[in-house]
CSV table of C-alpha atoms in Angstrom, one decimal:
chain,number,residue,atom,x,y,z
Q,196,MET,CA,0.0,0.0,0.0
Q,197,ASN,CA,3.0,2.3,-0.3
Q,198,THR,CA,1.6,3.7,-3.6
Q,199,ILE,CA,-1.6,4.9,-1.9
Q,200,LYS,CA,0.4,6.5,1.0
Q,201,THR,CA,2.6,8.2,-1.6
Q,202,LEU,CA,-0.4,9.5,-3.5
Q,203,GLU,CA,-2.0,10.8,-0.2
Q,204,ARG,CA,1.3,12.6,0.7
Q,205,LEU,CA,1.5,14.1,-2.8
Q,206,GLN,CA,-2.1,15.4,-2.4
Q,207,ARG,CA,-1.2,16.9,1.0
Q,208,ILE,CA,2.0,18.5,0.0
Q,209,HIS,CA,0.4,19.9,-3.2
Q,210,SER,CA,-2.3,21.6,-1.1
Q,211,LEU,CA,0.3,23.1,1.3
Q,212,ILE,CA,2.4,24.4,-1.6
Q,213,GLU,CA,-0.7,25.7,-3.4
Q,214,ASN,CA,-1.6,27.7,-0.3
Q,215,GLU,CA,2.0,28.7,0.2
Q,216,CYS,CA,2.0,27.6,3.8
Q,217,THR,CA,4.6,24.8,3.9
Q,218,GLY,CA,7.1,26.3,6.3
Q,219,SER,CA,10.7,25.3,6.0
Q,220,PRO,CA,11.6,21.8,4.8
Q,221,TYR,CA,12.1,20.7,8.4
Q,222,GLU,CA,8.7,22.2,9.5
Q,223,LEU,CA,7.0,20.6,6.5
Q,224,ALA,CA,8.4,17.2,7.3
Q,225,SER,CA,7.1,17.7,10.9
Q,226,LYS,CA,3.6,18.7,9.7
Q,227,MET,CA,3.5,15.6,7.5
Q,228,ASN,CA,5.2,13.2,10.0
Q,229,ILE,CA,7.8,12.1,7.4
Q,230,SER,CA,11.5,12.8,6.9
Q,231,GLU,CA,13.0,15.8,5.2
Q,232,ARG,CA,14.4,13.4,2.6
Q,233,SER,CA,10.8,12.2,1.9
Q,234,ILE,CA,9.8,15.9,1.4
Q,235,TYR,CA,12.5,16.3,-1.2
Q,236,ASN,CA,11.4,13.1,-2.9
Q,237,LEU,CA,7.7,14.2,-3.1
Q,238,ILE,CA,8.8,17.6,-4.5
Q,239,GLU,CA,10.8,15.8,-7.2
Q,240,TYR,CA,7.7,13.7,-8.0
Q,241,LEU,CA,5.7,16.9,-8.5
Q,242,ARG,CA,8.5,18.3,-10.6
Q,243,ASP,CA,8.4,15.1,-12.8
Q,244,PHE,CA,4.8,16.2,-13.5
Q,245,GLU,CA,6.1,19.6,-14.7
Q,246,ALA,CA,5.4,21.5,-11.5
Q,247,MET,CA,7.7,24.5,-11.2
Q,248,ILE,CA,8.4,24.6,-7.5
Q,249,ALA,CA,10.5,27.2,-5.8
Q,250,TYR,CA,11.3,28.1,-2.1
Q,251,ASP,CA,11.0,31.6,-0.7
Q,252,ARG,CA,13.5,31.9,2.2
Q,253,GLY,CA,11.9,35.1,3.4
Q,254,ARG,CA,8.4,33.7,3.7
Q,255,LYS,CA,9.7,30.2,4.5
Q,256,THR,CA,7.4,28.4,2.1
Q,257,TYR,CA,7.5,26.5,-1.2
Q,258,TYR,CA,5.3,27.8,-3.9
Q,259,TYR,CA,4.4,27.1,-7.6
Q,260,GLN,CA,6.0,29.3,-10.2
Q,261,ASN,CA,3.5,28.0,-12.8
Q,262,ASN,CA,-0.2,27.3,-12.9
Q,263,PHE,CA,0.0,23.7,-11.6
Q,264,SER,CA,-3.0,21.6,-10.8
Q,265,LEU,CA,-3.1,18.1,-9.2
Q,266,ASN,CA,-6.3,16.1,-9.0
Q,267,LEU,CA,-6.1,12.7,-7.4
Q,268,HIS,CA,-9.0,10.3,-7.1
Q,269,ILE,CA,-8.2,7.1,-5.2
Q,270,SER,CA,-10.8,4.3,-5.0
Q,271,LEU,CA,-10.2,0.7,-3.9
Q,272,SER,CA,-12.7,-2.0,-2.9
Q,273,ILE,CA,-11.7,-5.2,-1.1
Q,274,GLY,CA,-14.3,-7.9,-0.7
Q,275,THR,CA,-14.9,-11.1,1.1
Q,276,ASP,CA,-18.1,-13.1,1.5
Q,277,ASP,CA,-19.0,-11.3,4.7
Q,278,ALA,CA,-18.1,-7.7,4.0
Q,279,VAL,CA,-16.7,-5.2,1.6
Q,280,THR,CA,-14.2,-2.6,2.7
Q,281,GLU,CA,-13.8,0.5,0.5
Q,282,VAL,CA,-10.8,2.7,0.7
Q,283,LEU,CA,-11.5,6.2,-0.7
Q,284,GLY,CA,-8.8,8.8,-0.6
Q,285,GLY,CA,-7.3,7.3,2.5
Q,286,SER,CA,-10.5,7.1,4.4
Q,287,TYR,CA,-11.5,3.6,5.4
Q,288,LEU,CA,-15.2,2.8,5.3
Q,289,GLU,CA,-16.7,-0.6,6.0
Q,290,GLY,CA,-20.0,-1.5,4.4
């Protein structure tokens, strides 16, 4: 399930960058409960999708230099004879 966790993290970091409220790389890592190295990896993933990301030292935030948009829709259903569990965007619902 590392792929789902990575997608959730990409969605979260994108939102923080879009709102220009990431803080320093250390602060961002703390907000997301991951390592600074993971922050840099996520930023590289976004850059692979042609996001132009810069860091403003004065405001201590990452920001987009281009009009970048990221829309993720995650849906997964796991079924047994007794129950179906749906995973939607990281929220776990049993039905």
